[in-house]
């Protein structure tokens, strides 16, 4: 067990590594919130190895990992939105090209109804496409 001086007092610590925090950067918002969690010794060792491999201390590596996860979820939401819109465009093309190429026309009301139907069904269609792809990947 080591002792560490904090604000003029010595505190005992059994941490494997005490990291020095760099001074707060100019213009950066102060970090005032923290999240505590517990790990087994084996989990801690595995996380320390990952942190060291990235050249960071455990706290900074864990912070980056959490923020990266949050950003990936936001990116995933955006990717799903874009995919859904692409499915909508595909549905629109499939519903109109055949008619246009054969020289037929549609009324304004028919086109408006088709747009409405595509808006209502494109998300379900996108989910169905992704489900089919996932099933195909499992069968390979």
mmCIF file of N, CA and C in Angstrom:
data_model
loop_
_atom_site.group_PDB
_atom_site.id
_atom_site.type_symbol
_atom_site.label_atom_id
_atom_site.label_comp_id
_atom_site.label_asym_id
_atom_site.label_seq_id
_atom_site.Cartn_x
_atom_site.Cartn_y
_atom_site.Cartn_z
ATOM 1 N N UNK A 1 0.842 -1.163 0.000
ATOM 2 C CA UNK A 1 0.000 0.000 0.000
ATOM 3 C C UNK A 1 0.891 1.231 0.000
ATOM 4 N N UNK A 2 0.559 2.193 -0.877
ATOM 5 C CA UNK A 2 1.325 3.419 -0.964
ATOM 6 C C UNK A 2 0.547 4.559 -0.334
ATOM 7 N N UNK A 3 1.258 5.632 -0.016
ATOM 8 C CA UNK A 3 0.605 6.827 0.505
ATOM 9 C C UNK A 3 0.748 7.927 -0.524
ATOM 10 N N UNK A 4 -0.299 8.685 -0.660
ATOM 11 C CA UNK A 4 -0.323 9.771 -1.635
ATOM 12 C C UNK A 4 -0.768 11.037 -0.925
ATOM 13 N N UNK A 5 -0.054 12.123 -1.223
ATOM 14 C CA UNK A 5 -0.405 13.388 -0.601
ATOM 15 C C UNK A 5 -1.471 14.084 -1.440
ATOM 16 N N UNK A 6 -2.579 14.421 -0.791
ATOM 17 C CA UNK A 6 -3.672 15.133 -1.438
ATOM 18 C C UNK A 6 -4.027 16.315 -0.572
ATOM 19 N N UNK A 7 -3.858 17.503 -1.120
ATOM 20 C CA UNK A 7 -4.165 18.756 -0.425
ATOM 21 C C UNK A 7 -3.561 18.793 0.982
ATOM 22 N N UNK A 8 -2.315 18.446 1.083
ATOM 23 C CA UNK A 8 -1.621 18.529 2.358
ATOM 24 C C UNK A 8 -1.815 17.332 3.268
ATOM 25 N N UNK A 9 -2.663 16.375 2.913
ATOM 26 C CA UNK A 9 -2.905 15.192 3.737
ATOM 27 C C UNK A 9 -2.389 13.960 3.014
ATOM 28 N N UNK A 10 -1.949 13.003 3.786
ATOM 29 C CA UNK A 10 -1.513 11.749 3.193
ATOM 30 C C UNK A 10 -2.649 10.750 3.282
ATOM 31 N N UNK A 11 -2.931 10.081 2.150
ATOM 32 C CA UNK A 11 -3.995 9.086 2.120
ATOM 33 C C UNK A 11 -3.405 7.774 1.635
ATOM 34 N N UNK A 12 -3.816 6.683 2.247
ATOM 35 C CA UNK A 12 -3.365 5.367 1.811
ATOM 36 C C UNK A 12 -4.143 4.970 0.565
ATOM 37 N N UNK A 13 -3.447 4.340 -0.341
ATOM 38 C CA UNK A 13 -4.120 3.888 -1.556
ATOM 39 C C UNK A 13 -3.606 2.514 -1.936
ATOM 40 N N UNK A 14 -4.509 1.691 -2.472
ATOM 41 C CA UNK A 14 -4.080 0.383 -2.950
ATOM 42 C C UNK A 14 -4.249 0.290 -4.455
ATOM 43 N N UNK A 15 -4.378 1.442 -5.123
ATOM 44 C CA UNK A 15 -4.476 1.453 -6.579
ATOM 45 C C UNK A 15 -3.155 0.980 -7.164
ATOM 46 N N UNK A 16 -3.256 0.278 -8.282
ATOM 47 C CA UNK A 16 -2.050 -0.184 -8.939
ATOM 48 C C UNK A 16 -1.258 0.965 -9.529
ATOM 49 N N UNK A 17 -1.986 1.992 -9.943
ATOM 50 C CA UNK A 17 -1.309 3.093 -10.616
ATOM 51 C C UNK A 17 -2.069 4.364 -10.281
ATOM 52 N N UNK A 18 -1.380 5.380 -9.863
ATOM 53 C CA UNK A 18 -1.973 6.686 -9.633
ATOM 54 C C UNK A 18 -1.517 7.560 -10.785
ATOM 55 N N UNK A 19 -2.481 8.070 -11.527
ATOM 56 C CA UNK A 19 -2.142 8.865 -12.694
ATOM 57 C C UNK A 19 -2.075 10.337 -12.334
ATOM 58 N N UNK A 20 -1.139 11.008 -12.962
ATOM 59 C CA UNK A 20 -1.092 12.463 -12.847
ATOM 60 C C UNK A 20 -2.029 13.032 -13.888
ATOM 61 N N UNK A 21 -2.843 13.976 -13.481
ATOM 62 C CA UNK A 21 -3.765 14.595 -14.412
ATOM 63 C C UNK A 21 -3.112 15.823 -15.002
ATOM 64 N N UNK A 22 -3.157 15.949 -16.318
ATOM 65 C CA UNK A 22 -2.592 17.148 -16.918
ATOM 66 C C UNK A 22 -3.415 18.358 -16.506
ATOM 67 N N UNK A 23 -2.781 19.493 -16.497
ATOM 68 C CA UNK A 23 -3.494 20.720 -16.140
ATOM 69 C C UNK A 23 -4.609 20.963 -17.142
ATOM 70 N N UNK A 24 -5.678 21.526 -16.636
ATOM 71 C CA UNK A 24 -6.813 21.812 -17.503
ATOM 72 C C UNK A 24 -6.368 22.720 -18.632
ATOM 73 N N UNK A 25 -6.725 22.327 -19.863
ATOM 74 C CA UNK A 25 -6.346 23.112 -21.018
ATOM 75 C C UNK A 25 -7.096 24.422 -21.075
ATOM 76 N N UNK A 26 -6.461 25.418 -21.636
ATOM 77 C CA UNK A 26 -7.107 26.718 -21.768
ATOM 78 C C UNK A 26 -8.273 26.590 -22.731
ATOM 79 N N UNK A 27 -9.386 27.185 -22.352
ATOM 80 C CA UNK A 27 -10.553 27.164 -23.214
ATOM 81 C C UNK A 27 -11.384 25.904 -23.111
ATOM 82 N N UNK A 28 -10.932 24.942 -22.349
ATOM 83 C CA UNK A 28 -11.675 23.696 -22.191
ATOM 84 C C UNK A 28 -12.577 23.799 -20.980
ATOM 85 N N UNK A 29 -13.785 23.300 -21.108
ATOM 86 C CA UNK A 29 -14.713 23.283 -19.985
ATOM 87 C C UNK A 29 -14.158 22.366 -18.897
ATOM 88 N N UNK A 30 -14.291 22.782 -17.650
ATOM 89 C CA UNK A 30 -13.782 21.985 -16.536
ATOM 90 C C UNK A 30 -14.563 20.676 -16.443
ATOM 91 N N UNK A 31 -13.865 19.610 -16.178
ATOM 92 C CA UNK A 31 -14.499 18.312 -15.967
ATOM 93 C C UNK A 31 -14.870 18.212 -14.493
ATOM 94 N N UNK A 32 -16.133 18.202 -14.227
ATOM 95 C CA UNK A 32 -16.589 18.226 -12.832
ATOM 96 C C UNK A 32 -17.360 16.974 -12.438
ATOM 97 N N UNK A 33 -17.674 16.130 -13.397
ATOM 98 C CA UNK A 33 -18.487 14.941 -13.120
ATOM 99 C C UNK A 33 -17.627 13.689 -13.210
ATOM 100 N N UNK A 34 -17.935 12.713 -12.371
ATOM 101 C CA UNK A 34 -17.203 11.451 -12.441
ATOM 102 C C UNK A 34 -18.180 10.300 -12.272
ATOM 103 N N UNK A 35 -17.751 9.141 -12.740
ATOM 104 C CA UNK A 35 -18.531 7.915 -12.632
ATOM 105 C C UNK A 35 -17.616 6.874 -12.013
ATOM 106 N N UNK A 36 -18.066 6.256 -10.941
ATOM 107 C CA UNK A 36 -17.255 5.219 -10.286
ATOM 108 C C UNK A 36 -17.842 3.850 -10.617
ATOM 109 N N UNK A 37 -16.959 2.874 -10.765
ATOM 110 C CA UNK A 37 -17.397 1.498 -10.992
ATOM 111 C C UNK A 37 -16.344 0.566 -10.411
ATOM 112 N N UNK A 38 -16.712 -0.678 -10.244
ATOM 113 C CA UNK A 38 -15.782 -1.661 -9.671
ATOM 114 C C UNK A 38 -15.512 -2.769 -10.683
ATOM 115 N N UNK A 39 -14.276 -3.267 -10.636
ATOM 116 C CA UNK A 39 -13.851 -4.335 -11.522
ATOM 117 C C UNK A 39 -13.161 -5.412 -10.705
ATOM 118 N N UNK A 40 -13.132 -6.613 -11.251
ATOM 119 C CA UNK A 40 -12.322 -7.663 -10.634
ATOM 120 C C UNK A 40 -10.863 -7.330 -10.942
ATOM 121 N N UNK A 41 -9.959 -7.998 -10.261
ATOM 122 C CA UNK A 41 -8.529 -7.762 -10.534
ATOM 123 C C UNK A 41 -8.201 -8.106 -11.987
ATOM 124 N N UNK A 42 -8.769 -9.203 -12.475
ATOM 125 C CA UNK A 42 -8.490 -9.610 -13.858
ATOM 126 C C UNK A 42 -9.026 -8.574 -14.850
ATOM 127 N N UNK A 43 -10.215 -8.052 -14.600
ATOM 128 C CA UNK A 43 -10.776 -7.022 -15.469
ATOM 129 C C UNK A 43 -9.918 -5.768 -15.435
ATOM 130 N N UNK A 44 -9.473 -5.399 -14.241
ATOM 131 C CA UNK A 44 -8.636 -4.218 -14.093
ATOM 132 C C UNK A 44 -7.329 -4.386 -14.871
ATOM 133 N N UNK A 45 -6.720 -5.555 -14.765
ATOM 134 C CA UNK A 45 -5.463 -5.804 -15.475
ATOM 135 C C UNK A 45 -5.667 -5.723 -16.983
ATOM 136 N N UNK A 46 -6.777 -6.296 -17.458
ATOM 137 C CA UNK A 46 -7.063 -6.250 -18.901
ATOM 138 C C UNK A 46 -7.263 -4.814 -19.366
ATOM 139 N N UNK A 47 -7.976 -4.016 -18.583
ATOM 140 C CA UNK A 47 -8.199 -2.620 -18.938
ATOM 141 C C UNK A 47 -6.906 -1.810 -18.880
ATOM 142 N N UNK A 48 -6.077 -2.088 -17.880
ATOM 143 C CA UNK A 48 -4.785 -1.397 -17.789
ATOM 144 C C UNK A 48 -3.931 -1.689 -19.015
ATOM 145 N N UNK A 49 -3.927 -2.938 -19.474
ATOM 146 C CA UNK A 49 -3.151 -3.289 -20.670
ATOM 147 C C UNK A 49 -3.651 -2.527 -21.890
ATOM 148 N N UNK A 50 -4.978 -2.437 -22.044
ATOM 149 C CA UNK A 50 -5.551 -1.696 -23.175
ATOM 150 C C UNK A 50 -5.169 -0.222 -23.098
ATOM 151 N N UNK A 51 -5.239 0.336 -21.886
ATOM 152 C CA UNK A 51 -4.905 1.750 -21.711
ATOM 153 C C UNK A 51 -3.434 1.996 -22.028
ATOM 154 N N UNK A 52 -2.569 1.159 -21.500
ATOM 155 C CA UNK A 52 -1.135 1.315 -21.741
ATOM 156 C C UNK A 52 -0.804 1.173 -23.222
ATOM 157 N N UNK A 53 -1.477 0.240 -23.894
ATOM 158 C CA UNK A 53 -1.234 0.030 -25.320
ATOM 159 C C UNK A 53 -1.609 1.259 -26.143
ATOM 160 N N UNK A 54 -2.561 2.029 -25.643
ATOM 161 C CA UNK A 54 -2.965 3.247 -26.365
ATOM 162 C C UNK A 54 -2.163 4.472 -25.914
ATOM 163 N N UNK A 55 -1.264 4.272 -24.953
ATOM 164 C CA UNK A 55 -0.431 5.369 -24.481
ATOM 165 C C UNK A 55 -1.141 6.310 -23.523
ATOM 166 N N UNK A 56 -2.216 5.823 -22.902
ATOM 167 C CA UNK A 56 -2.985 6.666 -21.982
ATOM 168 C C UNK A 56 -3.043 6.001 -20.621
ATOM 169 N N UNK A 57 -3.344 6.826 -19.612
ATOM 170 C CA UNK A 57 -3.579 6.223 -18.314
ATOM 171 C C UNK A 57 -5.000 5.656 -18.310
ATOM 172 N N UNK A 58 -5.295 4.837 -17.328
ATOM 173 C CA UNK A 58 -6.567 4.121 -17.307
ATOM 174 C C UNK A 58 -7.761 5.066 -17.300
ATOM 175 N N UNK A 59 -7.687 6.119 -16.518
ATOM 176 C CA UNK A 59 -8.833 7.038 -16.427
ATOM 177 C C UNK A 59 -9.109 7.719 -17.768
ATOM 178 N N UNK A 60 -8.081 8.202 -18.422
ATOM 179 C CA UNK A 60 -8.275 8.876 -19.712
ATOM 180 C C UNK A 60 -8.749 7.885 -20.772
ATOM 181 N N UNK A 61 -8.168 6.683 -20.756
ATOM 182 C CA UNK A 61 -8.582 5.671 -21.732
ATOM 183 C C UNK A 61 -10.048 5.311 -21.517
ATOM 184 N N UNK A 62 -10.464 5.112 -20.258
ATOM 185 C CA UNK A 62 -11.860 4.762 -19.959
ATOM 186 C C UNK A 62 -12.794 5.895 -20.365
ATOM 187 N N UNK A 63 -12.394 7.129 -20.086
ATOM 188 C CA UNK A 63 -13.208 8.284 -20.479
ATOM 189 C C UNK A 63 -13.379 8.303 -21.993
ATOM 190 N N UNK A 64 -12.291 8.139 -22.717
ATOM 191 C CA UNK A 64 -12.361 8.129 -24.183
ATOM 192 C C UNK A 64 -13.235 6.985 -24.691
ATOM 193 N N UNK A 65 -13.128 5.810 -24.059
ATOM 194 C CA UNK A 65 -13.928 4.656 -24.479
ATOM 195 C C UNK A 65 -15.415 4.929 -24.286
ATOM 196 N N UNK A 66 -15.787 5.513 -23.163
ATOM 197 C CA UNK A 66 -17.194 5.839 -22.916
ATOM 198 C C UNK A 66 -17.706 6.869 -23.919
ATOM 199 N N UNK A 67 -16.931 7.898 -24.146
ATOM 200 C CA UNK A 67 -17.357 8.933 -25.094
ATOM 201 C C UNK A 67 -17.410 8.400 -26.522
ATOM 202 N N UNK A 68 -16.475 7.513 -26.868
ATOM 203 C CA UNK A 68 -16.470 6.899 -28.194
ATOM 204 C C UNK A 68 -17.739 6.067 -28.395
ATOM 205 N N UNK A 69 -18.154 5.345 -27.357
ATOM 206 C CA UNK A 69 -19.379 4.544 -27.431
ATOM 207 C C UNK A 69 -20.582 5.438 -27.666
ATOM 208 N N UNK A 70 -20.654 6.541 -26.952
ATOM 209 C CA UNK A 70 -21.774 7.465 -27.105
ATOM 210 C C UNK A 70 -21.793 8.045 -28.520
ATOM 211 N N UNK A 71 -20.636 8.419 -29.035
ATOM 212 C CA UNK A 71 -20.560 8.971 -30.392
ATOM 213 C C UNK A 71 -20.947 7.918 -31.425
ATOM 214 N N UNK A 72 -20.515 6.668 -31.209
ATOM 215 C CA UNK A 72 -20.854 5.600 -32.141
ATOM 216 C C UNK A 72 -22.355 5.352 -32.176
ATOM 217 N N UNK A 73 -23.017 5.454 -31.025
ATOM 218 C CA UNK A 73 -24.467 5.272 -30.993
ATOM 219 C C UNK A 73 -25.156 6.376 -31.779
ATOM 220 N N UNK A 74 -24.681 7.610 -31.619
ATOM 221 C CA UNK A 74 -25.261 8.714 -32.394
ATOM 222 C C UNK A 74 -25.012 8.506 -33.881
ATOM 223 N N UNK A 75 -23.807 8.065 -34.235
ATOM 224 C CA UNK A 75 -23.495 7.820 -35.644
ATOM 225 C C UNK A 75 -24.358 6.693 -36.181
ATOM 226 N N UNK A 76 -24.560 5.662 -35.374
ATOM 227 C CA UNK A 76 -25.394 4.549 -35.788
ATOM 228 C C UNK A 76 -26.831 5.009 -36.033
ATOM 229 N N UNK A 77 -27.346 5.878 -35.186
ATOM 230 C CA UNK A 77 -28.689 6.429 -35.392
ATOM 231 C C UNK A 77 -28.758 7.190 -36.717
ATOM 232 N N UNK A 78 -27.734 7.983 -36.996
ATOM 233 C CA UNK A 78 -27.707 8.748 -38.245
ATOM 234 C C UNK A 78 -27.592 7.811 -39.439
ATOM 235 N N UNK A 79 -26.761 6.779 -39.330
ATOM 236 C CA UNK A 79 -26.622 5.822 -40.424
ATOM 237 C C UNK A 79 -27.948 5.119 -40.700
ATOM 238 N N UNK A 80 -28.690 4.776 -39.642
ATOM 239 C CA UNK A 80 -29.986 4.133 -39.829
ATOM 240 C C UNK A 80 -30.970 5.096 -40.484
ATOM 241 N N UNK A 81 -30.926 6.353 -40.091
ATOM 242 C CA UNK A 81 -31.804 7.351 -40.711
ATOM 243 C C UNK A 81 -31.497 7.465 -42.204
ATOM 244 N N UNK A 82 -30.220 7.546 -42.538
ATOM 245 C CA UNK A 82 -29.822 7.660 -43.944
ATOM 246 C C UNK A 82 -30.230 6.409 -44.711
ATOM 247 N N UNK A 83 -30.021 5.243 -44.137
ATOM 248 C CA UNK A 83 -30.412 3.999 -44.794
ATOM 249 C C UNK A 83 -31.920 3.973 -45.037
ATOM 250 N N UNK A 84 -32.693 4.395 -44.055
ATOM 251 C CA UNK A 84 -34.154 4.431 -44.199
ATOM 252 C C UNK A 84 -34.553 5.368 -45.331
ATOM 253 N N UNK A 85 -33.894 6.518 -45.428
ATOM 254 C CA UNK A 85 -34.208 7.446 -46.514
ATOM 255 C C UNK A 85 -33.837 6.844 -47.870
ATOM 256 N N UNK A 86 -32.722 6.117 -47.929
ATOM 257 C CA UNK A 86 -32.339 5.462 -49.184
ATOM 258 C C UNK A 86 -33.363 4.403 -49.580
ATOM 259 N N UNK A 87 -33.865 3.671 -48.613
ATOM 260 C CA UNK A 87 -34.909 2.681 -48.894
ATOM 261 C C UNK A 87 -36.148 3.392 -49.436
ATOM 262 N N UNK A 88 -36.488 4.547 -48.857
ATOM 263 C CA UNK A 88 -37.619 5.326 -49.349
ATOM 264 C C UNK A 88 -37.431 5.755 -50.795
ATOM 265 N N UNK A 89 -36.226 6.199 -51.122
ATOM 266 C CA UNK A 89 -35.929 6.598 -52.506
ATOM 267 C C UNK A 89 -36.040 5.394 -53.435
ATOM 268 N N UNK A 90 -35.517 4.254 -52.995
ATOM 269 C CA UNK A 90 -35.610 3.029 -53.794
ATOM 270 C C UNK A 90 -37.076 2.662 -54.030
ATOM 271 N N UNK A 91 -37.888 2.748 -52.980
ATOM 272 C CA UNK A 91 -39.310 2.427 -53.126
ATOM 273 C C UNK A 91 -39.980 3.382 -54.118
ATOM 274 N N UNK A 92 -39.642 4.658 -54.026
ATOM 275 C CA UNK A 92 -40.205 5.649 -54.942
ATOM 276 C C UNK A 92 -39.831 5.323 -56.385
ATOM 277 N N UNK A 93 -38.564 5.033 -56.605
ATOM 278 C CA UNK A 93 -38.107 4.694 -57.955
ATOM 279 C C UNK A 93 -38.797 3.435 -58.480
ATOM 280 N N UNK A 94 -38.887 2.434 -57.639
ATOM 281 C CA UNK A 94 -39.513 1.178 -58.065
ATOM 282 C C UNK A 94 -40.999 1.376 -58.376
ATOM 283 N N UNK A 95 -41.655 2.262 -57.642
ATOM 284 C CA UNK A 95 -43.082 2.491 -57.866
ATOM 285 C C UNK A 95 -43.365 3.422 -59.039
ATOM 286 N N UNK A 96 -42.380 4.186 -59.484
ATOM 287 C CA UNK A 96 -42.649 5.161 -60.540
ATOM 288 C C UNK A 96 -41.967 4.855 -61.867
ATOM 289 N N UNK A 97 -40.802 4.244 -61.849
ATOM 290 C CA UNK A 97 -40.066 4.053 -63.106
ATOM 291 C C UNK A 97 -40.811 3.177 -64.103
ATOM 292 N N UNK A 98 -41.378 2.099 -63.646
ATOM 293 C CA UNK A 98 -42.106 1.218 -64.563
ATOM 294 C C UNK A 98 -43.241 1.946 -65.245
ATOM 295 N N UNK A 99 -43.969 2.719 -64.460
ATOM 296 C CA UNK A 99 -45.085 3.487 -65.004
ATOM 297 C C UNK A 99 -44.592 4.521 -66.017
ATOM 298 N N UNK A 100 -43.548 5.246 -65.649
ATOM 299 C CA UNK A 100 -43.014 6.278 -66.545
ATOM 300 C C UNK A 100 -42.447 5.688 -67.831
ATOM 301 N N UNK A 101 -41.717 4.579 -67.712
ATOM 302 C CA UNK A 101 -41.098 3.963 -68.891
ATOM 303 C C UNK A 101 -42.126 3.383 -69.848
ATOM 304 N N UNK A 102 -43.269 2.997 -69.331
ATOM 305 C CA UNK A 102 -44.311 2.450 -70.208
ATOM 306 C C UNK A 102 -45.204 3.548 -70.779
ATOM 307 N N UNK A 103 -44.912 4.803 -70.437
ATOM 308 C CA UNK A 103 -45.660 5.926 -70.987
ATOM 309 C C UNK A 103 -46.928 6.259 -70.226
ATOM 310 N N UNK A 104 -47.177 5.579 -69.140
ATOM 311 C CA UNK A 104 -48.382 5.870 -68.353
ATOM 312 C C UNK A 104 -48.134 7.113 -67.501
ATOM 313 N N UNK A 105 -49.198 7.704 -67.069
ATOM 314 C CA UNK A 105 -49.099 8.854 -66.179
ATOM 315 C C UNK A 105 -49.898 8.580 -64.915
ATOM 316 N N UNK A 106 -49.592 9.333 -63.891
ATOM 317 C CA UNK A 106 -50.322 9.229 -62.625
ATOM 318 C C UNK A 106 -50.902 10.589 -62.297
ATOM 319 N N UNK A 107 -52.023 10.557 -61.645
ATOM 320 C CA UNK A 107 -52.635 11.823 -61.231
ATOM 321 C C UNK A 107 -51.879 12.373 -60.034
ATOM 322 N N UNK A 108 -52.105 13.640 -59.769
ATOM 323 C CA UNK A 108 -51.495 14.292 -58.621
ATOM 324 C C UNK A 108 -51.881 13.566 -57.328
ATOM 325 N N UNK A 109 -53.118 13.162 -57.243
ATOM 326 C CA UNK A 109 -53.618 12.467 -56.053
ATOM 327 C C UNK A 109 -52.940 11.106 -55.877
ATOM 328 N N UNK A 110 -52.731 10.384 -56.980
ATOM 329 C CA UNK A 110 -52.060 9.082 -56.917
ATOM 330 C C UNK A 110 -50.615 9.237 -56.453
ATOM 331 N N UNK A 111 -49.938 10.249 -56.964
ATOM 332 C CA UNK A 111 -48.547 10.509 -56.571
ATOM 333 C C UNK A 111 -48.497 10.888 -55.095
ATOM 334 N N UNK A 112 -49.408 11.746 -54.666
ATOM 335 C CA UNK A 112 -49.453 12.160 -53.265
ATOM 336 C C UNK A 112 -49.720 10.956 -52.354
ATOM 337 N N UNK A 113 -50.636 10.093 -52.751
ATOM 338 C CA UNK A 113 -50.938 8.893 -51.970
ATOM 339 C C UNK A 113 -49.728 7.960 -51.906
ATOM 340 N N UNK A 114 -49.015 7.848 -53.033
ATOM 341 C CA UNK A 114 -47.829 6.995 -53.067
ATOM 342 C C UNK A 114 -46.756 7.554 -52.133
ATOM 343 N N UNK A 115 -46.531 8.863 -52.146
ATOM 344 C CA UNK A 115 -45.559 9.478 -51.242
ATOM 345 C C UNK A 115 -45.924 9.188 -49.788
ATOM 346 N N UNK A 116 -47.187 9.331 -49.468
ATOM 347 C CA UNK A 116 -47.640 9.070 -48.102
ATOM 348 C C UNK A 116 -47.406 7.629 -47.693
ATOM 349 N N UNK A 117 -47.709 6.704 -48.605
ATOM 350 C CA UNK A 117 -47.505 5.285 -48.314
ATOM 351 C C UNK A 117 -46.027 4.962 -48.106
ATOM 352 N N UNK A 118 -45.179 5.565 -48.914
ATOM 353 C CA UNK A 118 -43.734 5.341 -48.774
ATOM 354 C C UNK A 118 -43.254 5.894 -47.434
ATOM 355 N N UNK A 119 -43.700 7.085 -47.066
ATOM 356 C CA UNK A 119 -43.312 7.671 -45.781
ATOM 357 C C UNK A 119 -43.702 6.753 -44.626
ATOM 358 N N UNK A 120 -44.872 6.140 -44.711
ATOM 359 C CA UNK A 120 -45.354 5.274 -43.631
ATOM 360 C C UNK A 120 -44.616 3.939 -43.568
ATOM 361 N N UNK A 121 -44.175 3.449 -44.714
ATOM 362 C CA UNK A 121 -43.644 2.077 -44.746
ATOM 363 C C UNK A 121 -42.138 1.957 -44.895
ATOM 364 N N UNK A 122 -41.433 3.060 -45.154
ATOM 365 C CA UNK A 122 -39.994 2.941 -45.444
ATOM 366 C C UNK A 122 -39.185 2.439 -44.248
ATOM 367 N N UNK A 123 -39.542 2.838 -43.019
ATOM 368 C CA UNK A 123 -38.777 2.385 -41.847
ATOM 369 C C UNK A 123 -38.939 0.882 -41.645
ATOM 370 N N UNK A 124 -40.172 0.388 -41.785
ATOM 371 C CA UNK A 124 -40.406 -1.059 -41.648
ATOM 372 C C UNK A 124 -39.689 -1.820 -42.751
ATOM 373 N N UNK A 125 -39.698 -1.277 -43.954
ATOM 374 C CA UNK A 125 -39.008 -1.917 -45.076
ATOM 375 C C UNK A 125 -37.500 -1.953 -44.836
ATOM 376 N N UNK A 126 -36.948 -0.875 -44.299
ATOM 377 C CA UNK A 126 -35.513 -0.835 -44.001
ATOM 378 C C UNK A 126 -35.167 -1.881 -42.945
ATOM 379 N N UNK A 127 -35.978 -1.991 -41.905
ATOM 380 C CA UNK A 127 -35.747 -3.001 -40.863
ATOM 381 C C UNK A 127 -35.819 -4.408 -41.441
ATOM 382 N N UNK A 128 -36.769 -4.630 -42.332
ATOM 383 C CA UNK A 128 -36.909 -5.954 -42.960
ATOM 384 C C UNK A 128 -35.677 -6.303 -43.786
ATOM 385 N N UNK A 129 -35.156 -5.339 -44.524
ATOM 386 C CA UNK A 129 -33.950 -5.569 -45.326
ATOM 387 C C UNK A 129 -32.775 -5.934 -44.413
ATOM 388 N N UNK A 130 -32.608 -5.185 -43.319
ATOM 389 C CA UNK A 130 -31.510 -5.467 -42.395
ATOM 390 C C UNK A 130 -31.675 -6.822 -41.725
ATOM 391 N N UNK A 131 -32.899 -7.193 -41.390
ATOM 392 C CA UNK A 131 -33.150 -8.506 -40.769
ATOM 393 C C UNK A 131 -32.803 -9.634 -41.729
ATOM 394 N N UNK A 132 -33.190 -9.481 -42.986
ATOM 395 C CA UNK A 132 -32.874 -10.508 -43.992
ATOM 396 C C UNK A 132 -31.365 -10.652 -44.168
ATOM 397 N N UNK A 133 -30.661 -9.518 -44.195
ATOM 398 C CA UNK A 133 -29.199 -9.571 -44.333
ATOM 399 C C UNK A 133 -28.556 -10.253 -43.134
ATOM 400 N N UNK A 134 -29.072 -9.973 -41.942
ATOM 401 C CA UNK A 134 -28.528 -10.592 -40.738
ATOM 402 C C UNK A 134 -28.764 -12.103 -40.769
ATOM 403 N N UNK A 135 -29.937 -12.529 -41.209
ATOM 404 C CA UNK A 135 -30.230 -13.962 -41.300
ATOM 405 C C UNK A 135 -29.325 -14.634 -42.332
ATOM 406 N N UNK A 136 -29.118 -13.975 -43.451
ATOM 407 C CA UNK A 136 -28.233 -14.525 -44.489
ATOM 408 C C UNK A 136 -26.799 -14.651 -43.967
ATOM 409 N N UNK A 137 -26.362 -13.675 -43.208
ATOM 410 C CA UNK A 137 -24.998 -13.708 -42.650
ATOM 411 C C UNK A 137 -24.844 -14.856 -41.665
ATOM 412 N N UNK A 138 -25.890 -15.151 -40.892
ATOM 413 C CA UNK A 138 -25.834 -16.264 -39.939
ATOM 414 C C UNK A 138 -25.814 -17.613 -40.631
ATOM 415 N N UNK A 139 -26.437 -17.688 -41.786
ATOM 416 C CA UNK A 139 -26.507 -18.952 -42.520
ATOM 417 C C UNK A 139 -25.219 -19.274 -43.256
ATOM 418 N N UNK A 140 -24.356 -18.303 -43.427
ATOM 419 C CA UNK A 140 -23.081 -18.522 -44.158
ATOM 420 C C UNK A 140 -22.073 -19.225 -43.314
#
